Short mmCIF file of C-alpha atoms in Angstrom, two decimals:
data_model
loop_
_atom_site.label_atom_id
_atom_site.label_comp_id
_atom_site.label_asym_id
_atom_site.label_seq_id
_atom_site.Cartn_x
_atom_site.Cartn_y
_atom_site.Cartn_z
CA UNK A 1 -14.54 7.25 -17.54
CA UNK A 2 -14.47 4.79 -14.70
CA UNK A 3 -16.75 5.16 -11.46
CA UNK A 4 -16.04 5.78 -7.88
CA UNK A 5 -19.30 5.84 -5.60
CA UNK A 6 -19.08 6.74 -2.06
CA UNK A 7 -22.22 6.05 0.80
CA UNK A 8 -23.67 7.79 2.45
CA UNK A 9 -23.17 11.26 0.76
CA UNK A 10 -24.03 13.00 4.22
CA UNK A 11 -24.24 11.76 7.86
CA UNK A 12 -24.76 13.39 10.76
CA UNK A 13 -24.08 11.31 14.25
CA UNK A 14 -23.96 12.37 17.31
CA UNK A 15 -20.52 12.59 19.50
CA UNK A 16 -19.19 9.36 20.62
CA UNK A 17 -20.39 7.06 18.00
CA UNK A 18 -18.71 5.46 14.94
CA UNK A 19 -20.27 6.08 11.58
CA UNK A 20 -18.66 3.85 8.62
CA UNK A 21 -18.05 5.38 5.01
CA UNK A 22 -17.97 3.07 1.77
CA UNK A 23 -16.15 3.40 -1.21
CA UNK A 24 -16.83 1.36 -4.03
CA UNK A 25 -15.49 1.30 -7.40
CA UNK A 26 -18.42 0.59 -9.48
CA UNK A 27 -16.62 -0.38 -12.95
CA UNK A 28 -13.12 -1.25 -12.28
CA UNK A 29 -10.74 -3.03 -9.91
CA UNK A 30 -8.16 -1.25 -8.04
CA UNK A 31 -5.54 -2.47 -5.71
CA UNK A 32 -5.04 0.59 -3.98
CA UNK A 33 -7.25 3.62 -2.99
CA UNK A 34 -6.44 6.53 -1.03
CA UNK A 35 -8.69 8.49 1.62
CA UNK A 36 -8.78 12.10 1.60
CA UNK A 37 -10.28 14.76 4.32
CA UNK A 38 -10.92 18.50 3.33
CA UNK A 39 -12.39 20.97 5.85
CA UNK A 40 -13.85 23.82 4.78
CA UNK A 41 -11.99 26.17 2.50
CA UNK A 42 -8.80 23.94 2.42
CA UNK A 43 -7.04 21.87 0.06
CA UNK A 44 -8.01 18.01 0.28
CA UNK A 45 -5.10 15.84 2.65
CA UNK A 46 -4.57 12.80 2.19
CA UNK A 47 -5.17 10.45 5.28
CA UNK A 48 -4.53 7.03 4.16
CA UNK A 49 -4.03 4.68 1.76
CA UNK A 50 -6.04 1.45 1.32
CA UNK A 51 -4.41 -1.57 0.31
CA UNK A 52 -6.79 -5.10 -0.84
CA UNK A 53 -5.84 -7.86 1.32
CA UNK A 54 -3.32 -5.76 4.00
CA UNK A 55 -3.20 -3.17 6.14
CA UNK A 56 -3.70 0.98 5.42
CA UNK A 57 -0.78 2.76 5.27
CA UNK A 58 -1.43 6.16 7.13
CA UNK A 59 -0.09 9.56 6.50
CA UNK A 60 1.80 11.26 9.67
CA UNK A 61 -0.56 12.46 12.34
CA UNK A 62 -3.51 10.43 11.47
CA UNK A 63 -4.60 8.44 14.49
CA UNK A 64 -5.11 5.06 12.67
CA UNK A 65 -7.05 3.53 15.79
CA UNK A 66 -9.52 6.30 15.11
CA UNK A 67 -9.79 5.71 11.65
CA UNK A 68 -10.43 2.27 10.32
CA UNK A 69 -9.92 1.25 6.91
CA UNK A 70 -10.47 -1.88 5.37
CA UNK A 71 -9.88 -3.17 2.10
CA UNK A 72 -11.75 -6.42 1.82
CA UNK A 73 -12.01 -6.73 -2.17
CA UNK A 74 -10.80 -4.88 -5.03
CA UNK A 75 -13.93 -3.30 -5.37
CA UNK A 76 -14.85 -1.79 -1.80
CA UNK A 77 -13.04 0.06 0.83
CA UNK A 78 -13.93 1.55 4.21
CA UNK A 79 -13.37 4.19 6.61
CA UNK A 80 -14.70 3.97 9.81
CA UNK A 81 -14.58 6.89 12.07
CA UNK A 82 -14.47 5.31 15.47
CA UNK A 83 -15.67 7.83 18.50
CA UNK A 84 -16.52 10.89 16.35
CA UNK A 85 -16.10 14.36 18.11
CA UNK A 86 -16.88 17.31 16.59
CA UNK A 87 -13.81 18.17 14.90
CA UNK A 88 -14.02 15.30 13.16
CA UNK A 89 -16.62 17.17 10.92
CA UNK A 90 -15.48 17.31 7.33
CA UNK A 91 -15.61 16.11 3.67
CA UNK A 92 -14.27 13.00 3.39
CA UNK A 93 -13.22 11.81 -0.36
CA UNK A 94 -12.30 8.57 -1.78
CA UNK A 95 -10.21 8.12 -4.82
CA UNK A 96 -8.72 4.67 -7.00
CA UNK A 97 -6.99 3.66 -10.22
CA UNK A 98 -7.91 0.96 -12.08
CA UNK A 99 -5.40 -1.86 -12.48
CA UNK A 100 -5.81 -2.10 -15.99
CA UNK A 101 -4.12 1.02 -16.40
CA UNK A 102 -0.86 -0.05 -15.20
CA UNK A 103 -0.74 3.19 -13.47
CA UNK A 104 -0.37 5.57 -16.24
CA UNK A 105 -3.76 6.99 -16.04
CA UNK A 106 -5.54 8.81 -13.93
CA UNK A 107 -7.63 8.81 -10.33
CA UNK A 108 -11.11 8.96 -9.93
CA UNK A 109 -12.01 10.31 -7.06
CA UNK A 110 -16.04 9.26 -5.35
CA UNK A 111 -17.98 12.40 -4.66
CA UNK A 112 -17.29 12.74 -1.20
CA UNK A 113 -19.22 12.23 2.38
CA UNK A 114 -20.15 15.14 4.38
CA UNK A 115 -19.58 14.04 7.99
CA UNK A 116 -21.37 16.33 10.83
CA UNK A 117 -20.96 15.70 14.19
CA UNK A 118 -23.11 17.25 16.93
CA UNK B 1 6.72 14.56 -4.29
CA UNK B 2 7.40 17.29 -6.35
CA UNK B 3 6.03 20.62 -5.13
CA UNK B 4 3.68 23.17 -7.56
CA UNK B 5 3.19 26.47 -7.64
CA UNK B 6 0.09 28.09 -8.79
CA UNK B 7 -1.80 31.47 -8.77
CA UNK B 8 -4.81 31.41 -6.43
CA UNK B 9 -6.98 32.51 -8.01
CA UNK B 10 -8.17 33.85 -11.43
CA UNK B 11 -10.86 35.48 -13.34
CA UNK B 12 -12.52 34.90 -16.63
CA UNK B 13 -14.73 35.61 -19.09
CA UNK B 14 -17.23 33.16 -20.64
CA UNK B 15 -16.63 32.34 -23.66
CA UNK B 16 -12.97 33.19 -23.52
CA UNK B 17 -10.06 30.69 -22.73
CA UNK B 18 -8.48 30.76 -19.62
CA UNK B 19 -5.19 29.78 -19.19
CA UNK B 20 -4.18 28.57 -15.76
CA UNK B 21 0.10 28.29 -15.26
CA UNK B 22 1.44 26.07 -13.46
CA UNK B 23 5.34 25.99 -12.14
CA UNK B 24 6.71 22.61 -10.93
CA UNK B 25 10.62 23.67 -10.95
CA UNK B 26 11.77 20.15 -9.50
CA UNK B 27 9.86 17.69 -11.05
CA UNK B 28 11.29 14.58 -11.74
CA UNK B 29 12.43 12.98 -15.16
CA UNK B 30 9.50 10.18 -14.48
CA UNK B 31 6.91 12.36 -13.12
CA UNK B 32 3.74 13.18 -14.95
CA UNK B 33 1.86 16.72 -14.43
CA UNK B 34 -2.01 16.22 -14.01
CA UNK B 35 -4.40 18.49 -13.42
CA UNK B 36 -7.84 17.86 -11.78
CA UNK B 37 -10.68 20.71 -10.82
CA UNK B 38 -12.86 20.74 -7.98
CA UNK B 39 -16.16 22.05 -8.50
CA UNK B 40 -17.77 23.44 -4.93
CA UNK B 41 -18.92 19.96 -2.42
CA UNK B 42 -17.37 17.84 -5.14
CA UNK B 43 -15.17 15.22 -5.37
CA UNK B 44 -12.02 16.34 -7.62
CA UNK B 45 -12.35 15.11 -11.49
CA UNK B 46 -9.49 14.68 -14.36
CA UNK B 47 -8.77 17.03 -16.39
CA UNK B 48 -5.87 16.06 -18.03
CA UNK B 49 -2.28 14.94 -17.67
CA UNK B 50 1.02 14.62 -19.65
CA UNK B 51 4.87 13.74 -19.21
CA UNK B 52 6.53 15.71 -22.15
CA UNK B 53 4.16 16.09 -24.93
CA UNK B 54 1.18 18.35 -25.15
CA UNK B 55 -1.66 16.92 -24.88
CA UNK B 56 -5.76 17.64 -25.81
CA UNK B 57 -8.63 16.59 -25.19
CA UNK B 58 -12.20 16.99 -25.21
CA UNK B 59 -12.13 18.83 -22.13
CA UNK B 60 -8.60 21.08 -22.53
CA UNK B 61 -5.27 21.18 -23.26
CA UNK B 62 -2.18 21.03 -21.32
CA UNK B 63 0.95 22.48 -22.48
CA UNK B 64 4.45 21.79 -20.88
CA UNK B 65 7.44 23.38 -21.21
CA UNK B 66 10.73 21.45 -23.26
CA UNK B 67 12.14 22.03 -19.63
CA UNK B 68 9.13 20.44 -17.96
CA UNK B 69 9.16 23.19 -14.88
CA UNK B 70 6.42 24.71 -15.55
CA UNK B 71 2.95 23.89 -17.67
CA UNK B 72 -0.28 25.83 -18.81
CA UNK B 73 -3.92 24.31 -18.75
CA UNK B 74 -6.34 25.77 -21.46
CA UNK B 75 -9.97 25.72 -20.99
CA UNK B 76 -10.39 27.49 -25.10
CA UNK B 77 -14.14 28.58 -24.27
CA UNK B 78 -14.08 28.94 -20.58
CA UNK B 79 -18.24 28.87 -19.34
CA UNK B 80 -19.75 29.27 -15.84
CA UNK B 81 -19.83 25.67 -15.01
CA UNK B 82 -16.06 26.06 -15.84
CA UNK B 83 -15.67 28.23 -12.16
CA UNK B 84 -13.82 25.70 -10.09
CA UNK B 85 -10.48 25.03 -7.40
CA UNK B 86 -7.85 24.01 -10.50
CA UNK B 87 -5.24 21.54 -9.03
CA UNK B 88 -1.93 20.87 -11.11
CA UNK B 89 -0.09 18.38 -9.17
CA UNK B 90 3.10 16.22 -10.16
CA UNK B 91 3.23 12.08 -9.66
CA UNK B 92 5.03 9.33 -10.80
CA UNK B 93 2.00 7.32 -11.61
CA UNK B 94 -1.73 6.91 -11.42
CA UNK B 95 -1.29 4.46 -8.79
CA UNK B 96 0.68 6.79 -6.35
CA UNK B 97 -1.18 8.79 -3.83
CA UNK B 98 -1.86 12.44 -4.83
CA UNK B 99 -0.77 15.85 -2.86
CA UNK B 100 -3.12 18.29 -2.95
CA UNK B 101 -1.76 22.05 -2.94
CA UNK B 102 -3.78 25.40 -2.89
CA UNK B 103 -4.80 25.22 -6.38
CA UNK B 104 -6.41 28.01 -8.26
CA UNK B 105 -9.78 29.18 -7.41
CA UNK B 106 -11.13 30.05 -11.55
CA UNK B 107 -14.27 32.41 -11.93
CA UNK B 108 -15.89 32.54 -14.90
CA UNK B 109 -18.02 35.68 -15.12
CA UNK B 110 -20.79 36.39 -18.15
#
């Protein structure tokens, strides 16, 4: 099946600074991928979704100023946690389709960043 | 999005199949039921999916109802690297973002 990387698999930064996440699709194009956040012992929530060439669209409640996403080919999208505080500390998971699918198959989801911040 | 319903959580024996259920009373006529697992600090992976028709493969099988509210995943020999957070969740397309519910924590015991 197809590949979704993510990098860095686990960052810790201290309170106050930004740390940027990268998800790439390492076999496939996709359009679209979404961003996910899962603290511990939950279900994963869907923050945002990336879109090539325009802006995220972000589910209700997330602070899009705080989190940046940028979709600047259809191989490699970003989240950048801008001013990271503490309860910003979670698992943060990537996840595309590939175009060639015309939608009828499935996600692949990268294997996640662990974010800690002190 | 269509809601699901599932159990959460279930036990197993190795080597035995585990059937996890599945109830998604209001799905939609164009909505496929997929189900991906979540193996601890993962990311989630495919399991499966399906519209009407059963479907197998290498990894299970996924049986839906003529009445498509409810479905069953089958793991047939269920092994310790099967123990995982099962998700059965409802969409419209690959392309459409994903909801996440509670999903059903599976332990596979020797």
């Amino acid at each position: 099946g197809a590949v979704v990387s993510q990098h860095p698999s686990r960052v810790i930064c201290k309170s106050g600074t930004s740390v940027k996440i990268e998800c790439r699709s390492l076999d496939f194009q996709a359009t679209t991928m979404f961003w996910y956040r899962q603290f511990p012992k939950q279900s994963l929530m869907l923050m945002a979704t990336s879109n090539e060439g325009s802006k995220a669209t972000y589910e209700q409640g997330v602070e899009k100023d705080k989190f940046l996403i940028n979709h600047a080919s259809l191989t490699l999208s970003t989240l950048t946690v801008t001013s990271a505080h503490p309860e910003d500390s979670s698992f943060y998971i990537c996840s595309a389709s590939p175009e060639t699918s015309g939608g009828l198959g499935e996600q692949f989801f990268g294997p996640g960043t662990r974010l800690t911040v002190l | 999005d269509a809601k699901t319903t599932q159990p959460p959580s279930m036990d197993c024996a190795e080597g035995r199949a585990a059937n996890l259920p599945c109830n998604h009373s209001t799905i939609s006529g164009n909505e496929y039921v997929y189900w991906y697992r979540q193996i601890h600090s993962q990311g989630p992976q495919y399991i499966i999916h399906g519209l009407k028709n059963n479907e197998t493969n290498e990894m299970a099988s996924l049986i839906i109802t003529e009445d498509r509210k409810s479905s069953t995943l089958i793991l047939p020999h269920a092994t310790l690297r099967d123990t995982a957070v099962y998700y059965c969740i409802v969409s419209p397309t690959g392309f459409q973002k994903l909801v996440f519910g509670t999903g059903t924590r599976l332990l596979v015991s020797p």
